[in-house]
Coordinates of C-alpha atoms and ligand atoms in Angstrom, one line a residue:
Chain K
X892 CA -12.5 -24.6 -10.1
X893 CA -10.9 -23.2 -7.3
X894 CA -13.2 -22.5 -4.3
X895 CA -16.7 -24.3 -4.6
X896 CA -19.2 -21.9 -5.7
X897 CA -22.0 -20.9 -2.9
X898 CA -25.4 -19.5 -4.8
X899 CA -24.8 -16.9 -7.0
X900 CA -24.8 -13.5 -6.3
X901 CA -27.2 -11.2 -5.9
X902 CA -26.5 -7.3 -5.4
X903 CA -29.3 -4.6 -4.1
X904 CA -28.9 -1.0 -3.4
X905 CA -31.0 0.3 -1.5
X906 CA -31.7 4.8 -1.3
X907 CA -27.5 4.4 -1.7
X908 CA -26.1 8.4 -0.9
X909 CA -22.6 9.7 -1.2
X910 CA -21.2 12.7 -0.1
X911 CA -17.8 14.2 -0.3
X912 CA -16.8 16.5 2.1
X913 CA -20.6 18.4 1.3
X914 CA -20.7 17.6 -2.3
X915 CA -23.5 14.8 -2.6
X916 CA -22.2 12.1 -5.7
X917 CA -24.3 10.1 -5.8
X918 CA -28.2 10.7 -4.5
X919 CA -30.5 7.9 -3.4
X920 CA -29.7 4.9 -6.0
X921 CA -32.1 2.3 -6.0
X922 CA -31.5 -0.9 -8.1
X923 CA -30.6 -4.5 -8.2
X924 CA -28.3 -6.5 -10.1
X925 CA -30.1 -10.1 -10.2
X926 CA -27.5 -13.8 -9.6
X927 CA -25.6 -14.3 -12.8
X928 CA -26.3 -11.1 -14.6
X929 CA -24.4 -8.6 -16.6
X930 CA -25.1 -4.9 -15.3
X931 CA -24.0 -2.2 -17.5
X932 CA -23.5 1.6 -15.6
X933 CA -23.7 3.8 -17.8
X934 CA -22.8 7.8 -18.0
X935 CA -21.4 10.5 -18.3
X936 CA -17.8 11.2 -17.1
X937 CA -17.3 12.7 -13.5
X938 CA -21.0 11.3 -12.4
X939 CA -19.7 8.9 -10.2
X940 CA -19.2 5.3 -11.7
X941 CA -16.6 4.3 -9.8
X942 CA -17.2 6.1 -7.0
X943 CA -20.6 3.5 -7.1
X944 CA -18.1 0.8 -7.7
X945 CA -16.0 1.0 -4.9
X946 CA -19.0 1.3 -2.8
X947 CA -20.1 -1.8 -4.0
X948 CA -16.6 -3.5 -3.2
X949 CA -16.7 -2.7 0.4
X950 CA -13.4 0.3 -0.1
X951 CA -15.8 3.5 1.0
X952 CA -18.6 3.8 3.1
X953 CA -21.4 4.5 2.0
X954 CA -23.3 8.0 3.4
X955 CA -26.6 6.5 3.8
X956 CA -28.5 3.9 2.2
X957 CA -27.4 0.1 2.0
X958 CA -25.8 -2.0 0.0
X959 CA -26.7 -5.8 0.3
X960 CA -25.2 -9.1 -0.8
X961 CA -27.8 -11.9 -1.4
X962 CA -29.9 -10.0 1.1
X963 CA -27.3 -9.3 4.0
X964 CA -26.1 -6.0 4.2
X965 CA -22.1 -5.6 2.9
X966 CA -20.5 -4.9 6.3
X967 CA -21.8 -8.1 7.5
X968 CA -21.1 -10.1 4.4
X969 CA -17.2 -8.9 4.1
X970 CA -16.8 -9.7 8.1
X971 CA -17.3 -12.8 7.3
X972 CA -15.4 -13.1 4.0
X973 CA -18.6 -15.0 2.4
X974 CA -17.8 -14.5 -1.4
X975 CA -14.9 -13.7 -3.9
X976 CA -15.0 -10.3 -5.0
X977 CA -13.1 -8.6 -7.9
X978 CA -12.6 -5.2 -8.9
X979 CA -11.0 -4.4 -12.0
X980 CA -9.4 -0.7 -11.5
X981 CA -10.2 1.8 -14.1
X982 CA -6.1 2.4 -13.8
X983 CA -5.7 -1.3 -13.7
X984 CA -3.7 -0.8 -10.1
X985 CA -0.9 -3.4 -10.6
X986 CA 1.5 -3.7 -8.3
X987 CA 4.1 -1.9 -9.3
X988 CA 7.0 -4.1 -7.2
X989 CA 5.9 -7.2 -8.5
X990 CA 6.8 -8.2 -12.1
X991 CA 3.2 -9.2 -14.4
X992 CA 3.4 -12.7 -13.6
X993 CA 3.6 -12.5 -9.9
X994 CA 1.0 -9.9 -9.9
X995 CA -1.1 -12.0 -11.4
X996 CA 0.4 -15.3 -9.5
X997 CA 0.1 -12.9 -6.4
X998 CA -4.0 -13.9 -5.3
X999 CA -3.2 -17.3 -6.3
X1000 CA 0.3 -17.6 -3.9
X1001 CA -1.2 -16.1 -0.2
X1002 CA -4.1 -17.8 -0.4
X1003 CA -2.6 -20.8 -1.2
X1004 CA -4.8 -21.7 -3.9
X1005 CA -3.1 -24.0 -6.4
X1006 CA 0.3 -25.3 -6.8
X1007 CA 3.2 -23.2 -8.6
X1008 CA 2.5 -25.3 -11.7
X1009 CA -1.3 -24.8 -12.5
X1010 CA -0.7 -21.3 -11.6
X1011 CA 1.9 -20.9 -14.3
X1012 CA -0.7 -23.2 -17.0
X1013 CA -3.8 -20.7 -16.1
X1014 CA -1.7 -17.3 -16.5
X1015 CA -0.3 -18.4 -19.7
X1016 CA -3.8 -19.2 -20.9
X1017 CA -5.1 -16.0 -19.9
X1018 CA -2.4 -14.1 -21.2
X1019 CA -3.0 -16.0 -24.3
X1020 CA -6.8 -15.0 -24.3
X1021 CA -5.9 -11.5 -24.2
X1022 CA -3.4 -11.2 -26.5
X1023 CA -0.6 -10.5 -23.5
X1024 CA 2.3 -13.6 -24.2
X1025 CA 6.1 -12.8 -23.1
X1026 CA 5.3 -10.4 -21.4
X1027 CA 5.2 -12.2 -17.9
X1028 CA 9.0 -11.0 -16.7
X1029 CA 8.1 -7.5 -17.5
X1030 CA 7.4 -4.6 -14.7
X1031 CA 4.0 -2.6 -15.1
X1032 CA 5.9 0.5 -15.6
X1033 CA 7.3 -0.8 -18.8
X1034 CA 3.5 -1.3 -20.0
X1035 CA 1.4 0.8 -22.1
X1036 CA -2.3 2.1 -20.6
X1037 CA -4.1 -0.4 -22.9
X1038 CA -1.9 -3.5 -21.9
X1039 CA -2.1 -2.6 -18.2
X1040 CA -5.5 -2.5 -18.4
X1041 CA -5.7 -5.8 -20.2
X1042 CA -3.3 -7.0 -17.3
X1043 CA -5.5 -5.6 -14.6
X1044 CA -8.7 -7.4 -16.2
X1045 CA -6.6 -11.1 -16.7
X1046 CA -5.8 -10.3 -12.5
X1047 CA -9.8 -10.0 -12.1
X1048 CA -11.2 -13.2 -14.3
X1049 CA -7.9 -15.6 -13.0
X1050 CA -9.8 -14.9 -9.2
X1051 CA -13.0 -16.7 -10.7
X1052 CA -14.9 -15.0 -8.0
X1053 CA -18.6 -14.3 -7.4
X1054 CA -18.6 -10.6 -8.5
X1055 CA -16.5 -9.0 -10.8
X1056 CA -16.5 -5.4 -10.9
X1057 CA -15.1 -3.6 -14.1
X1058 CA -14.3 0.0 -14.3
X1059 CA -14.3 1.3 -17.4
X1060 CA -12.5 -2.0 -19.0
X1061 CA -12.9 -0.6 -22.8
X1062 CA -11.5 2.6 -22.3
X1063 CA -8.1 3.5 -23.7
X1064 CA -8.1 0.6 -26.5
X1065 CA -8.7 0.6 -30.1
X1066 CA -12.2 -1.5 -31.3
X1067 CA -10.6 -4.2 -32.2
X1068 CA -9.4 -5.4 -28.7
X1069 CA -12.3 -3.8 -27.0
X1070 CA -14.5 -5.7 -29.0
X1071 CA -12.3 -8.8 -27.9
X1072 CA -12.6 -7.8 -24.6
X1073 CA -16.0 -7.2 -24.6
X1074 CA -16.7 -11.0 -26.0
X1075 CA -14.6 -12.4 -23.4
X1076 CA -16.3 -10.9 -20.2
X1077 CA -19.5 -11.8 -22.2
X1078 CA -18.4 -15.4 -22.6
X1079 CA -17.2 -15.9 -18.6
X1080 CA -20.7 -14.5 -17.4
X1081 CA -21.6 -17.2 -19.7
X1082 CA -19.8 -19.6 -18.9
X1083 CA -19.0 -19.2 -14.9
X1084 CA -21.9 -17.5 -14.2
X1085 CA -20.1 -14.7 -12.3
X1086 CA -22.5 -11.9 -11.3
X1087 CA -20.7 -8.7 -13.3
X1088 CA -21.4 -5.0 -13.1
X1089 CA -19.9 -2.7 -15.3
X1090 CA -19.3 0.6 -15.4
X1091 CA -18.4 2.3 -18.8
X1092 CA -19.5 4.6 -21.3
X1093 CA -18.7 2.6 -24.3
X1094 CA -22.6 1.2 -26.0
X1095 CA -21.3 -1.4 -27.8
X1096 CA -20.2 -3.2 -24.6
X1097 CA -23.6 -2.0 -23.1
X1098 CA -25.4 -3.3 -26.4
X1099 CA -23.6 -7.0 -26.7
X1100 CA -23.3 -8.2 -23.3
X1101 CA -25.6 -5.9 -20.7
X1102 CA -28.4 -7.5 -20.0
X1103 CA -29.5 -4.5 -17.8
X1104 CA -28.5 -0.6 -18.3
X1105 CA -28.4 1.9 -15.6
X1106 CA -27.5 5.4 -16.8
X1107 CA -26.5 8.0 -14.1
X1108 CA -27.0 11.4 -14.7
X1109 CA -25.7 14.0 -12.2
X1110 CA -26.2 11.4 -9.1
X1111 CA -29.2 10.1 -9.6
X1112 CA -30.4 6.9 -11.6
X1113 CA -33.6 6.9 -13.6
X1114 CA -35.1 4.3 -15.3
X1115 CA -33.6 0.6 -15.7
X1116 CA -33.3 -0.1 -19.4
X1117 CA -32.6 -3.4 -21.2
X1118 CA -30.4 -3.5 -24.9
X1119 CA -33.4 -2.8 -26.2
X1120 CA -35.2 -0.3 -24.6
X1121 CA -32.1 1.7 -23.9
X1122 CA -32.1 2.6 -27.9
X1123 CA -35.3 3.4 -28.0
X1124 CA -35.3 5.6 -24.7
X1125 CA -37.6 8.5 -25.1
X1126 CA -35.4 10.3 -23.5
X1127 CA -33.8 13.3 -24.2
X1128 CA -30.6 13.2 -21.8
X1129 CA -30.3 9.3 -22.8
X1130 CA -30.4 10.2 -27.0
X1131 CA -27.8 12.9 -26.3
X1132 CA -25.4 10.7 -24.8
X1133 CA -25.9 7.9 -27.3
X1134 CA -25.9 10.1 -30.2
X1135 CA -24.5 13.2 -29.5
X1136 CA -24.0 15.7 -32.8
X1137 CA -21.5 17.1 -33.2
X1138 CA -22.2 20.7 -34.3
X1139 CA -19.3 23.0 -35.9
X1140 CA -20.8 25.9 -37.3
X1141 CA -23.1 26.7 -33.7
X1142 CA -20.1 25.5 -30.7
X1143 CA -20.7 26.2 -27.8
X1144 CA -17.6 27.3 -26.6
X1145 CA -17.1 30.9 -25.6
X1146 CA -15.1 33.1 -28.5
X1147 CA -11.9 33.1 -26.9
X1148 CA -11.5 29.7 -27.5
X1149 CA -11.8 29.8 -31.2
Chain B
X119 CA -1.9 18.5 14.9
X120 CA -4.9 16.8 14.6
X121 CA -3.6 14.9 11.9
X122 CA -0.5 13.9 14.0
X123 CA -2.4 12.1 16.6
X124 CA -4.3 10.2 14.1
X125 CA -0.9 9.2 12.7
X126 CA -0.2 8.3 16.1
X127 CA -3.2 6.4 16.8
X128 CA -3.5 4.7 13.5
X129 CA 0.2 4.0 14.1
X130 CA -0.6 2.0 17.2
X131 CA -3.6 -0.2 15.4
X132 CA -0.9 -1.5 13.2
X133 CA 0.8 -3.0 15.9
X134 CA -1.8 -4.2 17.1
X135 CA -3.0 -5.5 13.8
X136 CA 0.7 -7.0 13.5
X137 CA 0.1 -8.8 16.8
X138 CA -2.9 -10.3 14.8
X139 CA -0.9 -11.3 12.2
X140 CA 1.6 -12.9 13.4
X141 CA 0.3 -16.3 13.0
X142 CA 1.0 -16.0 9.6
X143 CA 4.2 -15.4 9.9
X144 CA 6.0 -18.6 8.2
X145 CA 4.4 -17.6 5.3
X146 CA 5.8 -14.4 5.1
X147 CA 9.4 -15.3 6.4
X148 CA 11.2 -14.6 3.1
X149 CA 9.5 -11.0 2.9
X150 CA 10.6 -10.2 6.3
X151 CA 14.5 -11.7 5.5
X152 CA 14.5 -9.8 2.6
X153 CA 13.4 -6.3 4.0
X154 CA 15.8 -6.9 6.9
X155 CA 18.5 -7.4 4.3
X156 CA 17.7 -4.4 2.0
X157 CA 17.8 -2.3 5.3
X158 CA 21.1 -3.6 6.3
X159 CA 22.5 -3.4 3.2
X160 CA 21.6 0.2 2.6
X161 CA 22.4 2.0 6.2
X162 CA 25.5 -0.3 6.9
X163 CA 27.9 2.0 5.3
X164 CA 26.6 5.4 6.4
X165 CA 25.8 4.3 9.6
X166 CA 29.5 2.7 9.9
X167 CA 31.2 6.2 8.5
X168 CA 28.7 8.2 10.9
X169 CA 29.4 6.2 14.0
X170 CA 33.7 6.2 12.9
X171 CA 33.6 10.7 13.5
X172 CA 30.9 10.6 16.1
X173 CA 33.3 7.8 18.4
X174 CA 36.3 10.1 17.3
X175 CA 34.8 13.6 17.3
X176 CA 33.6 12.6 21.0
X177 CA 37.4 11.4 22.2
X178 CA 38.7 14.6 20.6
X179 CA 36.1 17.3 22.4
X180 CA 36.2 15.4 25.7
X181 CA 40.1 14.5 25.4
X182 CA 40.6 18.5 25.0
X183 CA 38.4 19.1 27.7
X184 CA 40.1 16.8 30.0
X185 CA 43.6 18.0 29.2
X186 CA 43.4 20.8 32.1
X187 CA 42.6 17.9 35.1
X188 CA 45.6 15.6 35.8
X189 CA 44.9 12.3 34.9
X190 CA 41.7 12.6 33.7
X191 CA 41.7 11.9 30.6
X192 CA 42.6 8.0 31.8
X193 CA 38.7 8.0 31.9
X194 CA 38.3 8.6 28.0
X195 CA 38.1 4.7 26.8
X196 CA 34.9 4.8 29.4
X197 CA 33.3 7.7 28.5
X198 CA 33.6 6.8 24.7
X199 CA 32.3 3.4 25.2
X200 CA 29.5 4.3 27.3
X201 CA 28.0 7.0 25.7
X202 CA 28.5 4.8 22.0
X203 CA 26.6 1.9 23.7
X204 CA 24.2 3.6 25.7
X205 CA 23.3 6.9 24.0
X206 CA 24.6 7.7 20.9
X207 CA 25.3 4.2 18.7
X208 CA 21.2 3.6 19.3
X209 CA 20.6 7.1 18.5
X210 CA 22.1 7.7 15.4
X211 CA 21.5 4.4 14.3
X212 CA 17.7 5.1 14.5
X213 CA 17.7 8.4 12.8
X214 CA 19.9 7.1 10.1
X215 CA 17.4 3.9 9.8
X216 CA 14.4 7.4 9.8
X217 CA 16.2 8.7 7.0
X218 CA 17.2 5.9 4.5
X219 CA 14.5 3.0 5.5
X220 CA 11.4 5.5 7.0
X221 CA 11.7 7.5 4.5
X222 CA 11.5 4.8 1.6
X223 CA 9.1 2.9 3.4
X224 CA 6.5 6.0 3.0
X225 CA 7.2 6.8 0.0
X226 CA 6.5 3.1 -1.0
X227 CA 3.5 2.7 0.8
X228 CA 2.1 6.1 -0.2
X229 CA 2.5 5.7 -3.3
X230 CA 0.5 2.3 -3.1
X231 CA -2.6 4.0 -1.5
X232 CA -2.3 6.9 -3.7
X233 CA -2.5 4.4 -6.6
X234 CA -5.5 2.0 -5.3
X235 CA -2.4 -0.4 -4.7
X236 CA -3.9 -1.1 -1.1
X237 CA -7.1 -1.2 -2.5
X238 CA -6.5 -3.9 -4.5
X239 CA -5.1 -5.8 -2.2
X240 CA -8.0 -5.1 -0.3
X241 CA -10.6 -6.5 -3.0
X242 CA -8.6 -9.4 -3.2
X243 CA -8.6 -10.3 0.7
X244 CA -5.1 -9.9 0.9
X245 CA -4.4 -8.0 4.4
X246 CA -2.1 -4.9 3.5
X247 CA -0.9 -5.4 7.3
X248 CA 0.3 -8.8 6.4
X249 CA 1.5 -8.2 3.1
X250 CA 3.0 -4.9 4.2
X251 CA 3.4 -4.1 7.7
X252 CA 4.6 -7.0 9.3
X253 CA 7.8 -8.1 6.7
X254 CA 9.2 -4.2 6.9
X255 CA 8.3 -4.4 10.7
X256 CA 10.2 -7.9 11.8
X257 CA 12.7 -7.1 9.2
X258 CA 13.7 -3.6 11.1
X259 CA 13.5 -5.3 14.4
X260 CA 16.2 -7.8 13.0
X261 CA 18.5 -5.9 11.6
X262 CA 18.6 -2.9 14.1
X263 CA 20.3 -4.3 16.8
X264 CA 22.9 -5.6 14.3
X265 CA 23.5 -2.1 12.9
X266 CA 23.9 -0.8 16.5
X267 CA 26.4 -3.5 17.6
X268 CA 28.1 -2.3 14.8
X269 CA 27.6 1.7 15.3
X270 CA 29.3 0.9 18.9
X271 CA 32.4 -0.5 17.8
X272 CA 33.0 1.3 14.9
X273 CA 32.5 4.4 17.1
X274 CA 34.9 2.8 20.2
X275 CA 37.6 2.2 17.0
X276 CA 37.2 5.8 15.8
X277 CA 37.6 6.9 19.5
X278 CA 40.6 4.8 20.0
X279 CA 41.9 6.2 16.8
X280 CA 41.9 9.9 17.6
X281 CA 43.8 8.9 21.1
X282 CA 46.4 7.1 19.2
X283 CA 47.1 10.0 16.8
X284 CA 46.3 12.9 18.5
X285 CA 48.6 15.0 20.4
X286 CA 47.0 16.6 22.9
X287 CA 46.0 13.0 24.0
X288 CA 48.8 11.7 25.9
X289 CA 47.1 8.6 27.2
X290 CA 47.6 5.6 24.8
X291 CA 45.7 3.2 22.9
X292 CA 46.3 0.5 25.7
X293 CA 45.0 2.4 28.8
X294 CA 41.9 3.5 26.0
X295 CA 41.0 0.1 25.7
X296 CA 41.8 -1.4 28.9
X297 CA 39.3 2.0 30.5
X298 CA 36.4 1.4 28.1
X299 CA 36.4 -2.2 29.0
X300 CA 36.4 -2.0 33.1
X301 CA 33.6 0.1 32.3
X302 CA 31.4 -0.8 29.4
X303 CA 29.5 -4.3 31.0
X304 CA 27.0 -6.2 29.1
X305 CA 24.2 -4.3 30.9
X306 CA 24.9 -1.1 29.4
X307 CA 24.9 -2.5 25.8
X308 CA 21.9 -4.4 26.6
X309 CA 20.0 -0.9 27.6
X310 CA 21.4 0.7 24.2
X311 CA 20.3 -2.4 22.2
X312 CA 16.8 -2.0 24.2
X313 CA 16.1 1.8 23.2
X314 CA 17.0 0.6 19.8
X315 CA 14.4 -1.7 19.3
X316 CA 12.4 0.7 20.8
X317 CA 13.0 3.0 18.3
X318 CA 12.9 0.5 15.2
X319 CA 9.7 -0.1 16.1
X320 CA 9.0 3.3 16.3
X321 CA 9.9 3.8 13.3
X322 CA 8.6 2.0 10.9
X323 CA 4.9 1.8 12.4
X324 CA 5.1 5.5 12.3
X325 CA 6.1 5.3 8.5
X326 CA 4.1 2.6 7.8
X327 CA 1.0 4.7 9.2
X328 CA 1.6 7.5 7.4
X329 CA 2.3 6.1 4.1
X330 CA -1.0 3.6 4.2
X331 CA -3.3 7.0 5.2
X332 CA -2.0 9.2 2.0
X333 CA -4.4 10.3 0.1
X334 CA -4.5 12.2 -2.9
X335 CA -1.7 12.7 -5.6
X336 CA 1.9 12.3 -5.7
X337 CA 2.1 16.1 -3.9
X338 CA 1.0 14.5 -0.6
X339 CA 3.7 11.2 -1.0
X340 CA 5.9 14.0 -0.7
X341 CA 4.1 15.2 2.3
X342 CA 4.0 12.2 3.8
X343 CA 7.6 11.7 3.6
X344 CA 8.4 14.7 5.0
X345 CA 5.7 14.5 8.0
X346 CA 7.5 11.1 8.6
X347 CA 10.6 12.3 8.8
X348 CA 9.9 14.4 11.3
X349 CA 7.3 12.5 13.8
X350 CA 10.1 10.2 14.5
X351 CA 12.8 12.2 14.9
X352 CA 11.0 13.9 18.0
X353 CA 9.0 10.4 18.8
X354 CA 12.5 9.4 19.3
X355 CA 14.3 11.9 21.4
X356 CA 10.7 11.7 23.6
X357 CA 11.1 8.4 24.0
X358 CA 14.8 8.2 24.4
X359 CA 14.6 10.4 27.1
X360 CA 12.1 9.1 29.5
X361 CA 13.4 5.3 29.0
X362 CA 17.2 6.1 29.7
X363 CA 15.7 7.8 33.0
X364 CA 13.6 4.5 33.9
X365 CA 16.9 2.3 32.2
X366 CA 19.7 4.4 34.5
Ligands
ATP477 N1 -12.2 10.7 -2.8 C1 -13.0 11.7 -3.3 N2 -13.1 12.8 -2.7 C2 -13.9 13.8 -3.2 N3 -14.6 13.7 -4.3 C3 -14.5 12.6 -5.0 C4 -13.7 11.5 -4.6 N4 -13.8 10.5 -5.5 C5 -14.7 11.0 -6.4 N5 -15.1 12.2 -6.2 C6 -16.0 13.0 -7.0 O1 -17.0 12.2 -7.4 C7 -17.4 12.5 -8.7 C8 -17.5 11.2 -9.5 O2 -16.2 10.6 -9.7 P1 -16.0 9.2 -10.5 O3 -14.6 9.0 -10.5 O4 -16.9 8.2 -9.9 O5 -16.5 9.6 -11.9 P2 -16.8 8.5 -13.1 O6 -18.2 8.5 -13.4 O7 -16.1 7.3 -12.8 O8 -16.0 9.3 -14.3 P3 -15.1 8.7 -15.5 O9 -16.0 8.2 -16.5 O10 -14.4 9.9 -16.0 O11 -14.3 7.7 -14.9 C9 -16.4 13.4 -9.3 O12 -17.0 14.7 -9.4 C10 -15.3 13.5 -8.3 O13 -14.8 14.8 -8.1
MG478 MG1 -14.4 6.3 -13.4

């Protein structure tokens, strides 16, 4: 609709490292996230999701490896501002000067995109989609977790561009509107074809609309697993985290805490 | 230290980067207007109370000090009105403008970065310097020399009112006014209104820098502000010193 769509988008990392200040994140990911797909990053919290996100995006650096767009590495690809990214903060990162409608309107405005009055028509019907109406004149600070979230996610799909990069975009909400959620970034992959990667810990998302599953697990990325595999995983770390039990009369928390 | 120069240096980029920028500009008028206005709007009054003492505190100290030499104090309209226009209106104006606009402007932008604000501006290809830099940057460089104007005369009237009511004056308000103005030329407000700029510009790309390169929680906003605070407060007096000498 808004730019004209070059071909798809393709996304490889290749022997990806990241180290903080001596304290290695993530260690020599290898994978690739084929035009059009849905890639689901899975694990536990603290193993460096989004830190893999924001790699992805272009914001850090990463500490060796490479990170390439349709086969061109990133730094040469964002110089030349070849494709629409968008990265759905895990905090949502509104802006908190602008009210919800011109943070939404904001992308739209400075690039000079579409007139006032099709900007108004498609932020009402994303707002409608995610169960947001009235609340356009509102600040972000007057908005629970869950709605800014849902804000931050209607500011990534109204961009239409080639990548979309969620963070976490089920987390905080109950499993109705997750589940609402999930269907609608299931049905624009569909739809638009927009190349999505994202990172959360929530299976059903991974189940329904991932049609690839990478699981991290302290830094390092094993196996690629599809919906299907990924239940059956023989593995012991991957069962855990699916299933974990919940064990009261063995904890394994030290006495004092008891 | 370390950390100053690279508030120094990256402070520098964003003018550059500015420069860049600027060809964007008609877009971003009505950012820059409105930053110029909020500025105005919220150091006129102190800066117009500040400048009222500092015109008459200086025509009482030097009045008093005069007192002993004959005829001397004939001189005070001149030395009011120059040192308002050429020293102190600039001066004060810009660390009032440090204190209420710096300030704010780090906090802001702090606050932004801390929050991935900037970063999201980033993913969406929005340029943070023209979103962000350039409106507080033209707006500051409007308004200052407006608020100094103003910190002159407001400082000349408080002058002119301690001569009028003060008795160990004995020169009246006629010979204060007819002195400062054989004296004060277009020239010397002109240099004032030069270092002001000067120092605007100092100011906020020095705030600008160091809010956009916070990182960390809302501790370090805090920081920031502070470290702001006072980087141009001595940027300032540096650079007020060496361009009155190459000014004089
Ligand atoms: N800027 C940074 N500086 C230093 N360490 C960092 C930085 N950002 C992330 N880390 C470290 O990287 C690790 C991974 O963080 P990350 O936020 O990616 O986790 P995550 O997988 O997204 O977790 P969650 O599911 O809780 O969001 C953490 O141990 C964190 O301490
Ligand atoms: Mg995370």
């Amino acid at each position: 609709m808004t730019a004209e769509k070059q071909t798809p988008v393709g996304i490889e990392a290749k022997h990806v490292t990241k180290v903080f200040n001596g304290k290695t994140v993530l260690k020599d990911l290898n994978f690739s996230v084929k035009p059009k797909e849905v890639f689901v990053l899975m694990g536990p919290s603290g193993t460096g999701k989004s830190v893999l996100l924001r790699l992805i995006a272009g914001l850090d650096e990463v500490t060796s490896g490479n990170i390439c767009i349709n086969g061109t590495p990133l730094k040469e690809v964002k110089r030349k501002n070849k494709y629409v990214l968008g990265l759905v903060f895990q905090a949502g990162a509104l802006f908190n000067s602008l009210s919800i409608f011109d943070n939404l309107a904001l992308y739209f405005r400075e690039h000079c995109l579409c007139s006032e009055k099709e900007i108004t028509a498609r932020i009402e019907r994303v707002l409608e989609m995610l169960n947001l109406k009235g609340i356009e004149q509102q600040m972000p600070s007057s908005l629970s977790g869950g709605m800014k979230k849902r804000v931050a996610l209607a500011r990534g799909l109204l961009m239409e561009p080639d990548v979309l990069l969620f963070d976490e975009p089920t987390s905080e909400l109950d499993l109705l509107t997750a589940s609402s959620i999930i269907e609608l970034i299931g049905s624009v992959n569909r739809r638009l074809g927009i190349t999505t990667v994202i990172a959360s810990h929530d299976i059903l998302l991974a189940k329904s609309i991932g049609h690839h599953i990478g699981v991290l697990q302290n830094g390092t990325l094993g196996e690629i697993y599809t919906p299907e595999t990924l239940l059956h995983a023989d593995n012991a770390f991957i069962r855990n985290f699916l299933n974990p039990t919940i064990n009261l009369d063995h904890p394994q928390f030290p006495s004092f805490l008891l | 230290m370390m950390k100053i120069l690279e508030d120094w240096q990256y402070a520098l980029v964003l003018l550059f980067k500015t420069i860049g920028e600027l060809r964007f500009l008609p877009r971003q008028w009505g950012r820059c207007m409105q930053h110029a206005c909020n500025m105005g709007y919220q150091t006129l009054p102190i800066v117009g109370i500040l400048s009222l003492f500092m015109g008459g505190i200086l025509a009482l100290q030097t009045g008093y000090s005069l007192n002993k030499v004959p005829g001397a104090q004939n001189f005070l309209g001149s030395i009011v009105g120059l040192s308002m226009c050429r020293e102190l209106g600039p001066l004060m104006t810009a660390f009032l403008l440090t204190g209420r606009v710096g300030s704010a402007i780090t906090a802001e932008l702090a606050s932004m970065a801390v929050y991935q604000e900037i970063d999201a501006l980033k993913t969406m290809n929005l340029s943070p310097v023209r979103l962000l830099v350039m409106p507080r940057l033209l707006g500051g460089l409007l308004m200052m020399p407006l608020l100094t104007i103003f910190s002159n005369i407001l400082g000349w009237v408080g002058g002119w009112i301690v001569v009028h009511s003060v008795d160990i004056i004995s020169i009246n308000g006629s010979i204060y006014w007819r002195g400062l103005k054989k004296f004060v030329d277009i020239e010397s407000i002109n240099d004032g209104l030069i270092k002001a700029e000067l120092f605007a510009l100092i100011i906020i790309a020095v705030s600008c820098a160091v809010g956009l390169r916070t990182r960390g929680g809302p501790r370090e906003i805090g920081a920031s502000v502070t470290s702001t605070i006072v980087q141009t407060m001595v940027a300032i007096l540096t650079c007020d010193f060496f361009v009155s000498k190459w000014l004089l």
